[in-house]
Coordinates of C-alpha atoms and ligand atoms in Angstrom, one line a residue:
M17 CA 15.9 1.0 -23.2
T18 CA 14.8 -0.4 -19.8
N19 CA 11.2 -1.4 -19.1
L20 CA 11.6 -0.5 -15.5
T21 CA 10.4 2.8 -14.3
V22 CA 11.8 2.6 -10.7
E23 CA 14.7 0.5 -9.5
A24 CA 15.5 0.7 -5.8
I25 CA 18.8 -1.2 -5.3
E26 CA 19.8 -2.2 -1.7
L27 CA 18.7 1.1 -0.2
T28 CA 19.9 1.8 3.3
R29 CA 19.5 5.0 5.3
L30 CA 21.1 5.5 8.7
Y31 CA 20.1 8.2 11.3
G32 CA 22.7 8.6 13.9
G33 CA 24.1 5.1 13.1
R34 CA 20.7 3.5 13.4
P35 CA 19.2 2.1 10.2
A36 CA 15.7 3.6 9.4
V37 CA 15.7 1.7 6.1
S38 CA 17.9 -1.4 5.5
D39 CA 18.7 -3.1 2.2
V40 CA 15.4 -2.4 0.5
S41 CA 15.3 -3.5 -3.2
F42 CA 12.4 -3.5 -5.6
N43 CA 11.4 -2.7 -9.2
L44 CA 8.4 -1.1 -10.7
T45 CA 7.2 -1.2 -14.3
K46 CA 5.0 1.1 -16.4
G47 CA 1.3 0.9 -15.5
Q48 CA 1.9 -0.7 -12.1
V49 CA 0.3 0.7 -8.9
L50 CA 2.4 -0.3 -5.9
G51 CA 1.1 0.0 -2.4
F52 CA 3.9 0.7 0.1
L53 CA 2.5 -0.3 3.4
G54 CA 3.8 -0.3 6.9
P55 CA 3.1 0.7 10.5
N56 CA 4.1 4.1 11.7
G57 CA 7.9 4.5 12.0
A58 CA 8.5 1.6 9.6
G59 CA 10.5 3.7 7.2
K60 CA 7.9 4.5 4.5
S61 CA 8.6 8.3 4.3
T62 CA 12.4 7.8 4.5
T63 CA 12.1 5.4 1.5
M64 CA 9.9 7.9 -0.4
K65 CA 12.3 10.7 0.2
M66 CA 15.2 8.6 -1.2
L67 CA 13.2 7.5 -4.2
T68 CA 12.3 11.2 -5.0
G69 CA 15.9 12.4 -4.5
N70 CA 15.0 14.4 -1.4
L71 CA 17.3 12.4 0.8
A72 CA 20.6 10.8 0.0
P73 CA 20.8 7.0 0.8
S74 CA 23.6 6.0 3.2
A75 CA 24.1 3.0 0.8
G76 CA 22.5 1.7 -2.4
S77 CA 21.0 3.6 -5.3
V78 CA 17.8 4.6 -7.1
K79 CA 17.3 4.6 -10.9
I80 CA 14.3 6.2 -12.5
C81 CA 13.8 4.8 -16.1
G82 CA 17.4 3.7 -16.0
I83 CA 18.7 7.2 -14.9
D84 CA 20.7 7.2 -11.7
M85 CA 19.3 9.6 -9.1
I86 CA 22.8 10.4 -7.6
E87 CA 24.7 10.8 -10.9
N88 CA 21.9 12.7 -12.8
P89 CA 19.5 14.1 -10.2
K90 CA 17.9 16.7 -12.5
E91 CA 17.1 14.2 -15.3
A92 CA 15.9 11.6 -12.8
K93 CA 13.7 14.0 -10.8
A94 CA 12.1 15.4 -14.0
L95 CA 10.5 11.9 -14.5
I96 CA 8.9 12.0 -11.0
G97 CA 5.7 13.6 -9.7
Y98 CA 5.6 13.7 -5.9
L99 CA 2.8 14.5 -3.5
P100 CA 4.3 14.6 0.0
E101 CA 2.2 13.9 3.1
M102 CA 2.2 17.7 3.8
R103 CA 0.6 19.1 0.6
P104 CA 2.8 21.7 -1.0
L105 CA 0.0 24.2 -1.7
Y106 CA 0.0 28.0 -1.8
K107 CA -3.5 28.6 -0.5
E108 CA -3.7 32.3 -1.4
L109 CA -3.5 31.4 -5.1
T110 CA -6.2 30.3 -7.4
V111 CA -6.1 26.8 -8.8
D112 CA -5.0 28.1 -12.2
E113 CA -2.3 30.3 -10.7
Y114 CA -0.9 27.6 -8.6
L115 CA -0.9 24.9 -11.3
T116 CA 0.8 27.4 -13.7
I117 CA 3.6 27.9 -11.2
A118 CA 3.8 24.1 -10.6
A119 CA 4.2 23.6 -14.4
R120 CA 7.0 26.1 -14.5
L121 CA 8.8 24.4 -11.5
H122 CA 8.5 21.1 -13.3
R123 CA 10.1 22.7 -16.4
V124 CA 7.1 22.5 -18.7
T125 CA 8.1 24.9 -21.6
G126 CA 6.2 28.2 -22.1
K127 CA 4.0 27.2 -25.0
H128 CA 2.9 23.9 -23.4
I129 CA 2.0 25.3 -19.9
K130 CA -1.6 26.2 -20.7
K131 CA -2.3 22.8 -22.2
A132 CA -0.6 21.0 -19.3
V133 CA -2.7 23.0 -16.7
E134 CA -5.9 22.3 -18.6
N135 CA -5.0 18.6 -18.9
A136 CA -4.2 18.1 -15.2
K137 CA -7.3 20.0 -14.2
E138 CA -9.5 17.8 -16.4
R139 CA -7.9 14.5 -15.2
C140 CA -8.4 15.6 -11.5
G141 CA -11.9 16.9 -12.0
L142 CA -10.9 20.5 -11.3
S143 CA -11.9 22.3 -14.5
H144 CA -14.8 24.0 -12.8
M145 CA -12.6 25.2 -9.9
S146 CA -10.1 27.1 -12.1
K147 CA -10.6 30.6 -10.6
R148 CA -11.3 29.5 -7.0
L149 CA -8.8 30.3 -4.3
I150 CA -7.2 27.1 -3.0
E151 CA -7.9 28.1 0.7
N152 CA -11.7 28.1 -0.1
L153 CA -11.7 24.5 -1.5
S154 CA -12.8 21.5 0.5
N155 CA -10.1 19.2 1.8
G156 CA -10.8 16.7 -1.0
Y157 CA -10.5 19.3 -3.7
Q158 CA -7.3 20.6 -2.2
Q159 CA -6.0 17.0 -2.4
R160 CA -7.0 16.9 -6.1
V161 CA -4.9 20.1 -6.6
G162 CA -2.0 18.4 -4.9
I163 CA -2.3 15.4 -7.2
A164 CA -2.7 17.7 -10.2
Q165 CA 0.6 19.3 -9.5
A166 CA 2.2 15.9 -9.2
I167 CA 1.0 14.8 -12.7
I168 CA 1.2 18.2 -14.5
H169 CA 4.4 17.3 -16.4
S170 CA 3.2 13.8 -17.3
P171 CA 5.9 12.1 -15.3
M172 CA 6.7 8.4 -15.7
V173 CA 6.4 7.9 -11.9
V174 CA 3.9 9.4 -9.5
I175 CA 4.6 9.0 -5.8
L176 CA 1.8 9.8 -3.4
D177 CA 2.5 9.8 0.4
E178 CA -0.7 9.0 2.4
P179 CA -3.0 10.7 -0.1
T180 CA -6.4 10.0 1.6
V181 CA -5.6 10.9 5.2
G182 CA -8.1 13.4 6.6
L183 CA -10.6 13.0 3.8
D184 CA -14.3 12.0 4.1
P185 CA -15.6 8.7 2.7
I186 CA -16.9 10.3 -0.6
Q187 CA -13.6 12.2 -1.1
I188 CA -11.6 9.0 -0.4
R189 CA -13.6 7.1 -3.0
D190 CA -13.0 9.8 -5.6
I191 CA -9.3 10.1 -4.9
R192 CA -8.9 6.3 -5.1
A193 CA -10.7 6.2 -8.4
L194 CA -8.4 9.0 -9.6
I195 CA -5.3 7.1 -8.5
R196 CA -6.4 4.0 -10.4
E197 CA -7.0 6.2 -13.4
I198 CA -3.5 7.7 -13.1
G199 CA -2.1 4.2 -12.8
G200 CA -3.2 3.4 -16.3
E201 CA -0.6 5.7 -17.8
H202 CA 2.0 6.2 -15.1
S203 CA 3.7 4.0 -12.5
V204 CA 2.3 4.9 -9.1
I205 CA 3.7 4.4 -5.7
L206 CA 1.2 4.8 -2.9
S207 CA 2.5 5.0 0.6
T208 CA -0.2 4.3 3.1
H209 CA -1.0 2.5 6.4
I210 CA -4.6 1.8 5.2
L211 CA -4.9 -1.8 4.1
P212 CA -8.3 -1.6 2.3
E213 CA -6.8 1.2 0.3
V214 CA -4.1 -1.0 -1.0
E215 CA -6.6 -3.8 -1.7
M216 CA -8.8 -1.4 -3.7
V217 CA -6.2 0.6 -5.6
C218 CA -3.0 -1.4 -6.0
D219 CA -2.0 -4.5 -8.0
H220 CA 1.2 -5.0 -6.1
V221 CA 2.1 -4.6 -2.5
Q222 CA 5.2 -4.2 -0.4
I223 CA 5.2 -4.3 3.4
I224 CA 7.9 -2.6 5.3
D225 CA 8.5 -3.1 9.0
K226 CA 11.4 -1.7 11.0
G227 CA 13.1 -0.6 7.8
K228 CA 13.0 -4.0 6.2
L229 CA 10.8 -5.4 3.4
V230 CA 8.8 -8.3 4.9
F231 CA 6.6 -8.8 1.8
N232 CA 6.9 -8.0 -1.9
G233 CA 4.3 -9.5 -4.3
G234 CA 0.8 -9.3 -5.7
I235 CA -2.2 -8.6 -3.5
D236 CA -3.6 -12.0 -4.3
V237 CA -0.4 -13.7 -3.1
L238 CA -0.6 -11.7 0.1
K239 CA -4.2 -12.8 0.7
R240 CA -3.3 -16.4 -0.1
Q241 CA -0.3 -16.4 2.2
R242 CA -2.4 -17.3 5.2
V243 CA -5.5 -18.7 3.7
G244 CA -5.8 -22.4 3.7
N245 CA -4.5 -23.4 7.1
K246 CA -7.6 -22.3 9.1
L247 CA -11.0 -23.9 9.1
L248 CA -14.3 -22.9 10.5
L249 CA -16.2 -25.9 11.9
G250 CA -19.9 -26.0 12.8
F251 CA -21.2 -28.7 15.3
N252 CA -24.6 -29.4 16.7
K253 CA -22.9 -30.7 19.9
A254 CA -19.5 -28.9 19.8
P255 CA -16.4 -30.6 21.2
T256 CA -14.1 -28.9 23.7
V257 CA -10.9 -27.2 22.6
A258 CA -8.9 -30.0 24.3
E259 CA -10.8 -32.7 22.3
L260 CA -10.1 -30.9 19.0
L261 CA -6.4 -30.5 19.8
K262 CA -6.1 -34.3 20.2
I263 CA -6.9 -34.6 16.4
K264 CA -3.8 -35.3 14.3
G265 CA -2.6 -32.2 12.5
I266 CA -4.5 -29.6 14.5
T267 CA -2.2 -27.1 16.2
E268 CA -4.7 -24.5 17.5
A269 CA -8.4 -24.4 18.3
E270 CA -10.8 -21.8 19.7
A271 CA -14.6 -21.6 20.2
V272 CA -16.2 -18.9 18.1
D273 CA -19.7 -19.4 19.7
A274 CA -21.7 -22.4 21.1
N275 CA -21.7 -24.2 17.7
M276 CA -18.7 -22.9 15.8
M277 CA -15.0 -23.7 16.4
R278 CA -12.0 -22.2 14.5
I279 CA -9.0 -24.5 14.1
R280 CA -5.6 -24.0 12.6
F281 CA -3.3 -26.7 11.3
A282 CA 0.3 -26.7 10.2
D283 CA 1.1 -25.3 6.7
G284 CA 1.2 -27.7 3.8
A285 CA -1.2 -29.5 1.5
D286 CA -0.8 -32.9 3.2
D287 CA -1.5 -31.4 6.6
N288 CA -4.7 -29.9 5.1
K289 CA -5.9 -33.3 3.9
V290 CA -5.0 -35.2 7.0
A291 CA -6.7 -32.6 9.3
H292 CA -9.9 -32.6 7.1
E293 CA -10.2 -36.4 7.2
A294 CA -9.4 -36.7 10.9
I295 CA -12.0 -34.1 11.8
V296 CA -14.7 -35.9 9.9
Q297 CA -13.8 -39.2 11.5
A298 CA -13.7 -37.8 15.0
A299 CA -17.0 -36.0 14.5
V300 CA -18.7 -39.2 13.4
K301 CA -17.2 -41.3 16.2
N302 CA -18.1 -38.9 18.9
K303 CA -21.5 -37.8 17.5
W304 CA -20.6 -34.1 17.4
G305 CA -23.1 -33.4 14.6
L306 CA -20.6 -31.8 12.2
F307 CA -22.7 -29.6 9.8
Q308 CA -20.0 -27.3 8.4
I309 CA -16.4 -27.5 7.5
A310 CA -15.2 -24.4 5.5
P311 CA -11.9 -22.5 5.0
D312 CA -11.6 -19.5 7.3
H313 CA -10.3 -16.7 5.1
T314 CA -7.8 -14.7 7.1
S315 CA -8.3 -11.0 6.6
L316 CA -5.6 -8.8 5.1
E317 CA -5.3 -7.2 8.6
D318 CA -4.5 -10.6 10.1
V319 CA -1.8 -11.2 7.5
F320 CA -0.3 -7.7 8.1
V321 CA -0.2 -8.3 11.8
Q322 CA 1.3 -11.7 11.4
L323 CA 4.0 -10.3 9.0
T324 CA 4.9 -7.4 11.2
Y325 CA 4.2 -9.0 14.6
Q326 CA 6.5 -11.9 14.2
D327 CA 9.5 -9.6 14.4
N328 CA 8.1 -7.7 17.4
A329 CA 7.5 -11.0 19.2
A330 CA 11.1 -12.0 18.4
D331 CA 12.4 -8.7 19.7
T332 CA 10.7 -9.0 23.1
A333 CA 11.4 -12.7 23.6
Ligands
ADP575 P1 7.1 6.0 8.4 O1 7.0 7.0 7.3 O2 7.0 4.6 8.0 O3 6.3 6.4 9.6 P2 9.8 7.1 8.8 O4 10.5 6.9 7.5 O5 9.3 8.5 9.0 O6 8.6 6.1 9.0 O7 10.8 6.8 10.0 C1 11.5 5.6 10.1 C2 12.4 5.7 11.4 O8 13.4 6.6 11.2 C3 11.6 6.0 12.6 O9 12.1 5.3 13.7 C4 11.9 7.5 12.8 O10 11.9 7.9 14.1 C5 13.3 7.6 12.2 N1 13.6 8.9 11.6 C6 12.9 9.5 10.6 N2 13.4 10.7 10.3 C7 14.5 10.9 11.1 C8 15.4 12.0 11.3 N3 15.4 13.0 10.5 N4 16.3 11.8 12.3 C9 16.4 10.7 13.1 N5 15.5 9.7 13.0 C10 14.6 9.8 12.0

């Protein structure tokens, strides 16, 4: 019995000979919430469609709890709940009517349907909306109904494609809390282009760019990736950029304001030590009045741009 809920093995999808997704591999275990992040056109939806069995890969394979999606699609799909970007709602139905149909479509057996509907409504905070027509619900509640249909059969894996797009801040907060709660019992894949969402909801992140995975690891690892090679320096009599660049180990320098300078040095612990010491020595020698030397934490946005921009720069070079 495998502990893995999702195995994506060297997934590739070509459109007209051009790869939209190339050689993407990753695993997911129970209880993990994975953020699948990438700019528009990166290949997120194509990957989600292959994972859910809605699109055949040109090469590679998908296994859900060890069951091969191509060899046993019915069994594999039964273990997945999917909320596509376009919500699959019948707005002329009430919440109860719609969720009952969703339960049947997911092959919940007759005597278990009522319980499944009640359970999904309770988890998604919809119990008081049972008899309401879906078209009369707010955007946020309609999204809850979309999530309720994805978890109604208690699938092992829940896949949500851009679940908070178009919601207001309170609705976004509620839906994120709901996703975290679902993550306790299921594996969740959250496709999004919103970085703070990944930071708040996910424990693991993958970044895809131009069809290729450019990062696969924990959120903390992602944050650490670029932290440590930038410093924020405060001076009473700030030096010029040219003066800072003369210091051994410093590769970039810029003025933040009249007193603050941001510098970057080459990656590596030794470079870090050398640059710190050399800055202090130069500051004393030149009477720059150094009053602050602190790590400059790169934002997640910066990391994302660095990871995805490197390729773009190479392309246009
Ligand atoms: P994302 O979800 O990250 O925005 P997609 O998976 O939708 O990206 O698209 C990845 C790439 O594949 C894009 O360049 C897109 O134009 C292309 N693409 C997507 N679907 C099709 C299709 N049916 N036919 C041709 N090209 C497609």
